XYZ file of C-alpha atoms in Angstrom:
547
model
C -29.269 -9.194 31.621
C -31.955 -6.683 32.571
C -29.405 -4.368 34.167
C -27.347 -4.444 30.979
C -30.385 -3.472 28.907
C -31.116 -0.630 31.296
C -27.582 0.707 30.916
C -27.789 0.321 27.156
C -31.013 2.294 26.921
C -29.379 5.171 28.837
C -26.418 5.160 26.500
C -23.945 4.216 29.220
C -21.666 1.862 27.331
C -18.636 0.857 29.374
C -15.464 1.878 27.490
C -11.900 0.562 27.602
C -9.096 2.207 25.640
C -5.776 0.811 24.406
C -2.963 3.250 23.724
C 0.610 2.393 22.847
C 4.220 3.438 23.087
C 4.246 3.774 19.279
C 2.853 2.383 16.037
C 2.605 -1.364 15.375
C 3.026 -2.333 19.031
C -0.151 -4.440 19.086
C -3.008 -2.054 19.881
C -5.172 -3.251 16.989
C -4.652 -6.906 17.897
C -5.564 -6.333 21.545
C -8.671 -4.361 20.598
C -9.656 -7.261 18.332
C -9.080 -9.721 21.167
C -11.154 -7.774 23.682
C -13.947 -7.275 21.157
C -14.097 -11.053 20.889
C -13.758 -11.636 24.644
C -16.516 -9.184 25.567
C -18.757 -10.574 22.807
C -18.230 -14.110 24.129
C -19.335 -12.857 27.550
C -22.611 -11.747 25.993
C -21.934 -8.019 25.798
C -22.934 -6.162 22.639
C -19.526 -4.732 21.788
C -18.187 -2.213 19.264
C -14.673 -1.085 18.337
C -13.885 2.610 17.996
C -10.968 4.491 16.502
C -11.720 8.164 16.122
C -9.069 8.885 13.528
C -7.167 6.275 11.588
C -4.256 6.874 9.218
C -4.080 3.869 6.934
C -4.133 2.774 3.317
C -5.714 -0.521 4.278
C -9.431 0.055 3.922
C -12.647 -1.820 4.633
C -15.942 -1.292 2.809
C -19.042 -1.375 5.003
C -22.287 -2.993 3.884
C -23.636 0.410 2.852
C -20.586 1.117 0.705
C -18.620 3.399 3.026
C -14.867 3.302 3.631
C -13.292 2.854 7.067
C -9.973 1.578 8.393
C -9.654 -2.153 7.801
C -8.718 -2.795 11.428
C -12.079 -1.489 12.642
C -13.925 -3.633 10.100
C -12.039 -6.709 11.299
C -12.619 -5.773 14.949
C -16.349 -5.480 14.279
C -16.268 -8.963 12.740
C -14.522 -10.249 15.864
C -17.285 -8.695 17.959
C -19.928 -10.253 15.727
C -21.491 -6.935 14.735
C -21.885 -5.025 11.492
C -19.175 -2.425 10.890
C -20.320 1.187 10.491
C -18.540 4.476 9.914
C -19.242 5.465 13.531
C -16.526 2.952 14.457
C -13.971 4.976 12.452
C -15.502 8.343 11.557
C -12.257 9.862 10.183
C -9.888 7.980 7.897
C -6.700 9.646 6.669
C -5.275 8.119 3.487
C -1.800 9.492 2.645
C -1.487 10.201 -1.075
C 1.889 11.941 -1.304
C 4.490 13.626 0.905
C 2.726 15.502 3.763
C -0.650 15.291 1.987
C -3.598 12.961 2.424
C -7.177 12.354 1.430
C -9.472 12.947 4.398
C -12.388 10.502 4.477
C -15.240 11.515 6.799
C -17.907 8.936 7.571
C -16.787 6.824 4.656
C -16.780 9.540 1.982
C -13.878 11.616 0.594
C -14.033 15.042 2.222
C -10.956 16.865 1.000
C -7.267 16.464 0.196
C -5.262 18.302 2.848
C -1.701 19.070 3.806
C -0.744 18.089 7.360
C -0.629 21.711 8.541
C -4.028 22.513 7.057
C -5.576 19.491 8.734
C -4.303 20.569 12.151
C -5.171 24.214 11.736
C -8.547 24.184 9.989
C -10.110 20.747 10.507
C -9.602 20.224 14.232
C -12.914 21.623 15.541
C -14.942 20.041 12.771
C -13.208 16.712 13.248
C -13.739 16.792 17.004
C -17.473 17.341 16.518
C -17.672 14.414 14.077
C -15.858 12.170 16.567
C -18.037 13.190 19.519
C -21.247 12.546 17.594
C -20.053 9.160 16.315
C -19.020 7.976 19.757
C -22.293 9.165 21.289
C -24.257 7.085 18.789
C -22.194 3.986 19.577
C -22.631 4.553 23.308
C -26.407 4.466 22.854
C -26.311 1.208 20.863
C -23.663 -0.897 22.617
C -22.782 -2.135 26.084
C -19.003 -2.197 25.664
C -16.803 -0.026 23.449
C -13.165 -0.972 22.934
C -11.246 2.109 21.832
C -7.947 2.181 19.959
C -5.480 5.051 20.054
C -2.791 5.811 17.477
C 0.959 6.104 17.765
C 1.885 7.414 21.197
C -0.092 9.665 23.576
C 3.110 11.519 24.518
C 3.778 13.320 21.225
C 4.308 16.675 22.903
C 4.360 18.629 19.641
C 0.948 17.256 18.583
C -1.028 16.948 21.800
C -2.611 20.408 21.715
C -4.744 19.377 18.703
C -4.682 15.582 18.663
C -7.923 13.725 17.958
C -7.134 10.122 18.737
C -5.460 9.512 22.109
C -6.035 11.162 25.493
C -8.523 13.684 24.148
C -10.720 10.733 23.128
C -10.122 9.019 26.481
C -11.363 12.173 28.232
C -14.349 12.454 25.895
C -15.387 8.841 26.589
C -14.151 8.951 30.192
C -12.322 5.713 29.410
C -9.680 3.927 31.467
C -6.527 3.343 29.445
C -4.167 0.378 29.095
C -0.734 1.148 27.657
C 0.688 -1.406 25.218
C 4.428 -1.827 24.549
C 6.303 -4.016 22.060
C 9.234 -5.711 23.799
C 10.798 -6.740 20.461
C 11.831 -3.147 19.872
C 13.961 -3.020 23.013
C 13.842 -0.507 25.859
C 10.354 -1.576 26.867
C 10.547 -0.231 30.447
C 12.130 3.038 29.360
C 9.353 3.497 26.792
C 6.583 2.814 29.295
C 8.079 4.960 32.051
C 8.786 7.754 29.596
C 5.214 7.781 28.327
C 3.796 7.845 31.857
C 6.079 10.675 32.947
C 5.191 12.801 29.928
C 1.441 12.470 30.450
C -0.544 15.160 32.230
C -1.456 14.076 35.798
C -5.129 13.667 34.877
C -4.239 11.445 31.940
C -1.689 9.457 33.938
C -4.459 8.712 36.427
C -6.518 7.181 33.596
C -3.884 4.509 32.966
C -5.032 1.411 34.853
C -2.068 -0.732 33.791
C 0.185 -1.884 30.973
C 0.507 -4.918 28.700
C 3.823 -6.016 27.233
C 3.460 -7.593 23.795
C 5.478 -9.945 21.519
C 7.556 -11.512 24.283
C 9.822 -14.432 23.389
C 11.775 -16.260 26.044
C 11.742 -17.163 29.724
C 9.246 -15.059 31.661
C 11.161 -15.598 34.913
C 14.041 -13.579 33.465
C 11.680 -10.664 32.842
C 10.048 -10.758 36.283
C 12.619 -8.558 38.098
C 11.909 -5.844 35.531
C 8.165 -6.252 35.968
C 8.469 -5.952 39.760
C 10.678 -2.870 39.428
C 8.244 -1.240 36.998
C 5.247 -1.774 39.256
C 7.129 -0.455 42.285
C 8.474 2.584 40.437
C 5.285 3.645 38.618
C 2.535 2.222 40.794
C 0.929 0.818 37.658
C 0.274 -2.928 37.391
C 1.567 -5.102 34.565
C -1.683 -6.684 33.427
C -0.114 -9.209 31.116
C 2.890 -10.299 29.091
C 1.632 -11.558 25.770
C 3.927 -13.901 23.831
C 4.541 -13.586 20.129
C 1.673 -15.517 18.546
C 2.674 -17.413 15.411
C 0.298 -18.202 12.566
C -2.314 -15.670 13.626
C -4.336 -15.000 10.463
C -5.726 -11.621 11.441
C -5.085 -8.799 9.016
C -2.486 -6.207 9.994
C -3.315 -2.533 9.685
C 0.043 -0.814 9.319
C 2.150 -1.423 6.216
C 5.302 -1.316 8.372
C 4.698 -5.056 8.810
C 5.812 -5.496 5.205
C 9.363 -4.735 6.316
C 9.409 -8.204 7.857
C 9.365 -9.800 4.418
C 12.940 -9.812 3.144
C 13.194 -9.888 -0.664
C 16.404 -11.939 -0.672
C 15.029 -14.774 1.469
C 14.336 -17.825 -0.704
C 13.068 -21.334 -0.041
C 13.281 -24.409 -2.231
C 10.346 -26.379 -3.655
C 7.829 -23.573 -3.235
C 5.995 -21.256 -5.589
C 7.767 -17.920 -5.744
C 5.331 -14.986 -5.466
C 6.816 -11.511 -5.921
C 4.742 -8.511 -4.844
C 5.798 -5.066 -6.027
C 6.130 -2.973 -2.877
C 4.746 0.323 -4.142
C 5.587 3.497 -2.172
C 1.851 4.144 -1.654
C 0.741 0.506 -1.467
C -2.844 0.085 -0.278
C -4.864 -2.886 0.944
C -1.741 -5.022 1.167
C -3.750 -7.604 3.118
C -5.039 -8.786 -0.275
C -1.911 -10.962 -0.259
C -2.394 -12.517 3.190
C -3.988 -15.771 1.961
C -0.758 -16.753 0.206
C 1.071 -16.554 3.556
C -1.034 -19.460 4.802
C -0.217 -21.720 1.851
C 2.537 -24.241 2.596
C 3.857 -24.246 -0.973
C 4.133 -20.458 -1.348
C 6.855 -17.940 -0.640
C 5.840 -14.274 -0.730
C 8.495 -11.642 -1.391
C 8.124 -7.862 -1.554
C 10.400 -6.296 -4.157
C 11.335 -2.720 -5.002
C 13.858 -3.121 -7.833
C 14.342 -5.202 -10.996
C 17.440 -6.889 -9.559
C 15.304 -8.342 -6.752
C 12.608 -9.713 -9.035
C 14.349 -12.725 -10.538
C 11.924 -15.054 -12.337
C 8.997 -15.596 -9.970
C 6.036 -17.811 -10.734
C 3.575 -15.029 -9.943
C 4.070 -11.256 -9.989
C 1.435 -9.135 -8.218
C 0.954 -5.414 -8.698
C -1.171 -4.432 -5.662
C -3.416 -1.460 -4.985
C -2.107 2.090 -4.727
C -3.308 5.387 -3.288
C -1.315 7.322 -5.902
C -1.421 5.161 -8.985
C 0.385 7.414 -11.452
C 3.310 8.231 -9.183
C 3.598 4.580 -8.140
C 3.550 3.643 -11.834
C 6.480 6.016 -12.380
C 8.270 4.255 -9.513
C 7.709 0.877 -11.205
C 9.288 2.262 -14.376
C 12.197 4.039 -12.701
C 13.088 0.948 -10.646
C 13.383 -1.132 -13.821
C 10.537 -3.368 -12.689
C 8.248 -2.358 -15.565
C 10.563 -3.575 -18.327
C 11.401 -6.769 -16.463
C 7.715 -7.535 -15.785
C 6.848 -7.003 -19.461
C 9.730 -9.246 -20.486
C 8.700 -12.080 -18.153
C 5.043 -11.807 -19.205
C 5.954 -11.764 -22.898
C 8.109 -14.862 -22.543
C 5.407 -16.645 -20.555
C 7.782 -17.197 -17.642
C 5.691 -15.414 -14.997
C 1.977 -14.872 -14.494
C 1.238 -11.184 -13.848
C -1.770 -10.149 -11.748
C -2.885 -6.568 -11.027
C -5.348 -5.502 -8.335
C -7.112 -2.118 -8.463
C -4.288 0.420 -8.990
C -2.070 -2.443 -10.118
C -4.751 -3.420 -12.641
C -4.800 0.158 -13.944
C -1.000 0.091 -14.341
C -1.257 -2.955 -16.622
C -3.262 -0.914 -19.131
C -2.212 1.511 -21.843
C -2.501 4.761 -19.921
C -3.750 6.445 -16.751
C -4.998 10.033 -16.934
C -5.635 12.401 -14.026
C -7.060 15.530 -15.703
C -8.619 16.825 -12.481
C -5.415 16.178 -10.473
C -7.228 13.918 -8.050
C -4.058 12.131 -6.923
C -1.157 13.936 -8.545
C -0.069 17.087 -10.393
C 0.754 14.936 -13.424
C -1.726 14.864 -16.284
C -1.184 11.371 -17.668
C 1.216 8.438 -17.666
C 1.745 5.578 -20.075
C 0.975 2.170 -18.587
C 2.737 -1.163 -19.042
C 0.536 -1.961 -22.039
C -0.101 -5.573 -21.051
C -3.903 -5.174 -21.081
C -6.106 -3.170 -23.518
C -7.600 -0.626 -21.138
C -7.242 3.063 -20.384
C -8.071 4.647 -17.037
C -9.305 8.131 -16.238
C -9.187 9.168 -12.598
C -12.156 11.260 -11.493
C -13.342 12.976 -8.344
C -16.063 10.384 -7.787
C -15.016 7.416 -5.681
C -16.360 3.908 -6.067
C -16.730 1.983 -2.810
C -18.808 -1.147 -3.291
C -19.027 -4.763 -2.289
C -19.260 -7.028 -5.318
C -19.745 -10.647 -6.186
C -19.772 -12.594 -9.413
C -18.343 -15.538 -11.306
C -14.691 -15.671 -12.319
C -13.551 -17.723 -15.308
C -10.042 -19.149 -15.203
C -8.584 -22.231 -16.872
C -11.948 -23.316 -18.319
C -13.434 -23.304 -14.844
C -15.829 -20.862 -13.240
C -15.579 -19.851 -9.587
C -17.969 -17.837 -7.418
C -16.023 -14.863 -6.034
C -16.689 -11.837 -3.878
C -14.666 -8.766 -3.031
C -14.817 -5.026 -2.558
C -13.852 -2.080 -4.717
C -12.238 1.202 -3.664
C -11.055 3.360 -6.541
C -11.191 6.819 -8.048
C -12.402 6.964 -11.648
C -13.005 4.161 -14.125
C -11.261 2.078 -16.775
C -12.431 1.655 -20.340
C -11.727 -1.649 -22.075
C -10.877 -1.864 -25.760
C -11.950 -5.293 -26.947
C -9.431 -7.342 -28.884
C -11.084 -10.417 -30.337
C -9.450 -13.579 -29.033
C -6.733 -11.742 -27.130
C -8.473 -10.929 -23.848
C -11.665 -11.824 -22.045
C -13.476 -10.379 -19.041
C -12.219 -11.982 -15.838
C -15.405 -11.693 -13.776
C -19.076 -11.627 -14.690
C -20.451 -9.339 -11.986
C -23.769 -10.481 -10.523
C -24.275 -8.024 -7.694
C -22.846 -4.755 -6.374
C -23.874 -2.881 -3.235
C -22.588 0.466 -2.068
C -21.735 3.779 -3.622
C -20.283 4.469 -7.036
C -19.819 8.194 -6.696
C -21.315 11.293 -5.138
C -24.966 11.891 -6.086
C -24.834 9.158 -8.683
C -22.039 10.779 -10.696
C -19.905 7.652 -10.621
C -22.924 5.429 -11.222
C -23.465 6.994 -14.655
C -19.806 6.492 -15.535
C -19.750 2.884 -14.441
C -22.963 2.003 -16.270
C -21.512 3.562 -19.416
C -18.370 1.451 -19.040
C -20.424 -1.690 -18.551
C -22.454 -0.931 -21.675
C -19.286 -0.433 -23.753
C -17.756 -3.737 -22.667
C -18.088 -6.479 -25.266
C -19.310 -9.033 -22.750
C -22.753 -8.299 -21.322
C -24.233 -7.484 -18.968
C -21.562 -6.342 -16.526
C -17.966 -7.398 -16.184
C -14.850 -6.637 -14.198
C -11.218 -7.225 -14.974
C -9.441 -8.874 -17.879
C -7.477 -12.034 -18.599
C -5.351 -12.722 -21.656
C -6.060 -15.780 -23.765
C -2.961 -17.573 -22.482
C -3.710 -16.656 -18.850
C -0.341 -14.909 -18.511
C -1.774 -11.510 -17.527
C -4.896 -10.693 -15.580
C -6.280 -7.965 -13.389
C -9.344 -6.879 -11.437
C -10.774 -4.103 -9.297
C -11.841 -6.729 -6.727
C -9.850 -6.348 -3.521
C -9.902 -9.597 -1.588
C -9.865 -11.650 -4.789
C -7.342 -14.123 -3.343
C -9.477 -14.621 -0.236
C -11.753 -16.720 -2.455
C -10.336 -20.134 -1.637
C -11.394 -22.087 -4.736
C -9.990 -19.554 -7.190
C -6.739 -19.175 -5.241
C -6.269 -22.943 -5.145
C -6.884 -23.199 -8.899
C -4.374 -20.417 -9.604
C -1.705 -22.046 -7.441
C -2.249 -25.457 -9.024
C -1.956 -23.806 -12.453
C 1.426 -22.396 -11.403
C 2.482 -25.806 -10.132
C 1.561 -27.449 -13.432
C 3.613 -24.827 -15.300
C 6.615 -26.000 -13.259
C 5.850 -29.651 -13.906
C 4.629 -30.254 -10.367
C 1.475 -32.126 -9.445
C -1.371 -30.132 -7.874
C -1.678 -30.353 -4.101
C -4.405 -32.679 -2.898
C -5.047 -30.667 0.265
C -4.978 -26.937 0.905
C -6.022 -24.669 3.744
C -9.200 -22.612 3.726
C -8.064 -19.102 4.524
C -11.609 -18.028 5.313
C -11.839 -20.743 7.985
C -8.395 -19.854 9.374
C -9.390 -16.206 9.622
C -12.568 -16.942 11.566
C -10.777 -19.384 13.869
C -8.059 -16.806 14.483
C -10.436 -14.588 16.454
C -10.984 -17.320 19.035
C -7.324 -18.376 19.030
C -6.336 -14.776 19.738
C -8.964 -14.359 22.449
C -7.857 -17.600 24.114
C -4.189 -16.568 24.066
C -4.981 -13.171 25.553
C -7.148 -14.756 28.237
C -4.281 -17.123 29.068
C -1.552 -14.472 29.383
C -3.463 -11.303 30.320
C -5.383 -10.703 33.551
C -8.741 -10.272 31.836
C -10.802 -10.596 35.017
C -8.612 -8.026 36.780
C -9.041 -5.649 33.839
C -12.795 -6.131 34.089
C -12.670 -5.252 37.783
C -10.420 -2.235 37.161
C -12.799 -0.960 34.463
C -15.768 -1.161 36.784
C -13.984 0.332 39.791
C -12.646 3.157 37.609
C -16.140 4.088 36.469
C -17.618 3.674 39.932
C -14.959 6.029 41.281
C -15.396 8.507 38.429
C -19.182 8.519 38.731
C -18.854 9.137 42.449
C -16.522 12.058 41.832
C -18.926 13.515 39.275
C -21.851 13.310 41.720
C -19.805 15.007 44.441
C -18.782 17.750 42.019
């Protein structure tokens, strides 16, 4: 242990980087697994992704915003997530434009060309400084790339793949998804397109999501190793029931809106074009009596038990999509007839109100849009961004539940009290984080709290009949007791008895880290990877001394 401390004090964290043949091939999952594996070996371990493009965010304890995958990976490693683990977050807001978040704070909205041309040097400096700080604090750093390292048209100014591997002097493992087909062609193609120096960094490959007889794949594995000289370090099977949050919204394509099951609660989620923090819905996937469908048109909606309007990175334009698709009128009809419970989260909550205004054009060129009018609130988007962790007590069905969550939103909503018609959903007891630059948002939010008819501080609304409700709390359904009560309420509406036993999603999520680590250890040559990491750095250090 003394030698580890000595290395740590010199800032010589041992890095390992995972790059892939494309998006959603399993890089994030493998980084999570190795964070857990290294932590179980006693190494102080941190994840690192220099630049993340995602609408699935995570709020750190100091109220900063990073990619959700890095927050989850930090949890797997048993350490507190910081913005150094994901110093640049790109949040797409419209076609070829995104909000650039630097160290957890909105920096600027940029077009893709502007980002490449004017932000590259500044971004590189931010990344180098963040990684250097991690290297001084941790013993192992597990680095995640993005997309593919062989995007020839982007490589001259990329900030997330081989440039980061060179900066950290990290050995690289290539990850490929066999479900997509052409796995050997993809791997060979990537290797051949890499520069010789970068190809030398690749210490092996891992094939992910394999289903079937491994003996039938072995001739291909032998051919690949003979042809490329790179070892296959593991073939990881498709792992079912792994309750670890996905990062990329492409996973939502796996949920077919026309797939229906009998004797289950039907939950329809509006799949907004700019959907954000879609993992808010993950806990329902673990419930045995729930079916979750993602819908994009009124004809797909049917008459579900629960309709969820999720978060959005461009609330007004997504609201226009809800109207154009016919979903808005159908949702209002179902809510008015009491046939479906409607729940809005963050941007979805804003859509349930009377109007959303964007006078400063924070998210769109449009000035204002009329909401669905199901809740008495109006929203004004502002340049200040609220990123906080919150907790409080939620009242539903004459019961009160302790709940916690996190908020990420631009601007604030003002509630117009209607006696007997609506009530606050959550009595907020604590908030930590940032509610705007230099306190700007703090003044706004305190003013909103003071104007609310229920003191001292509230969030969200619920109608008297419980048919419509909404909140700014992301992660609201991760609170087991409230989720169970909501589902039993839906069951009673159908004339079904409540379930006597339900799963704790929070327990499943924590257990999933060890399940994942155990599966990876079983199917991946972890000890060989450890040896390859050490030999790579021994060789590289020797070369540096000779030079």
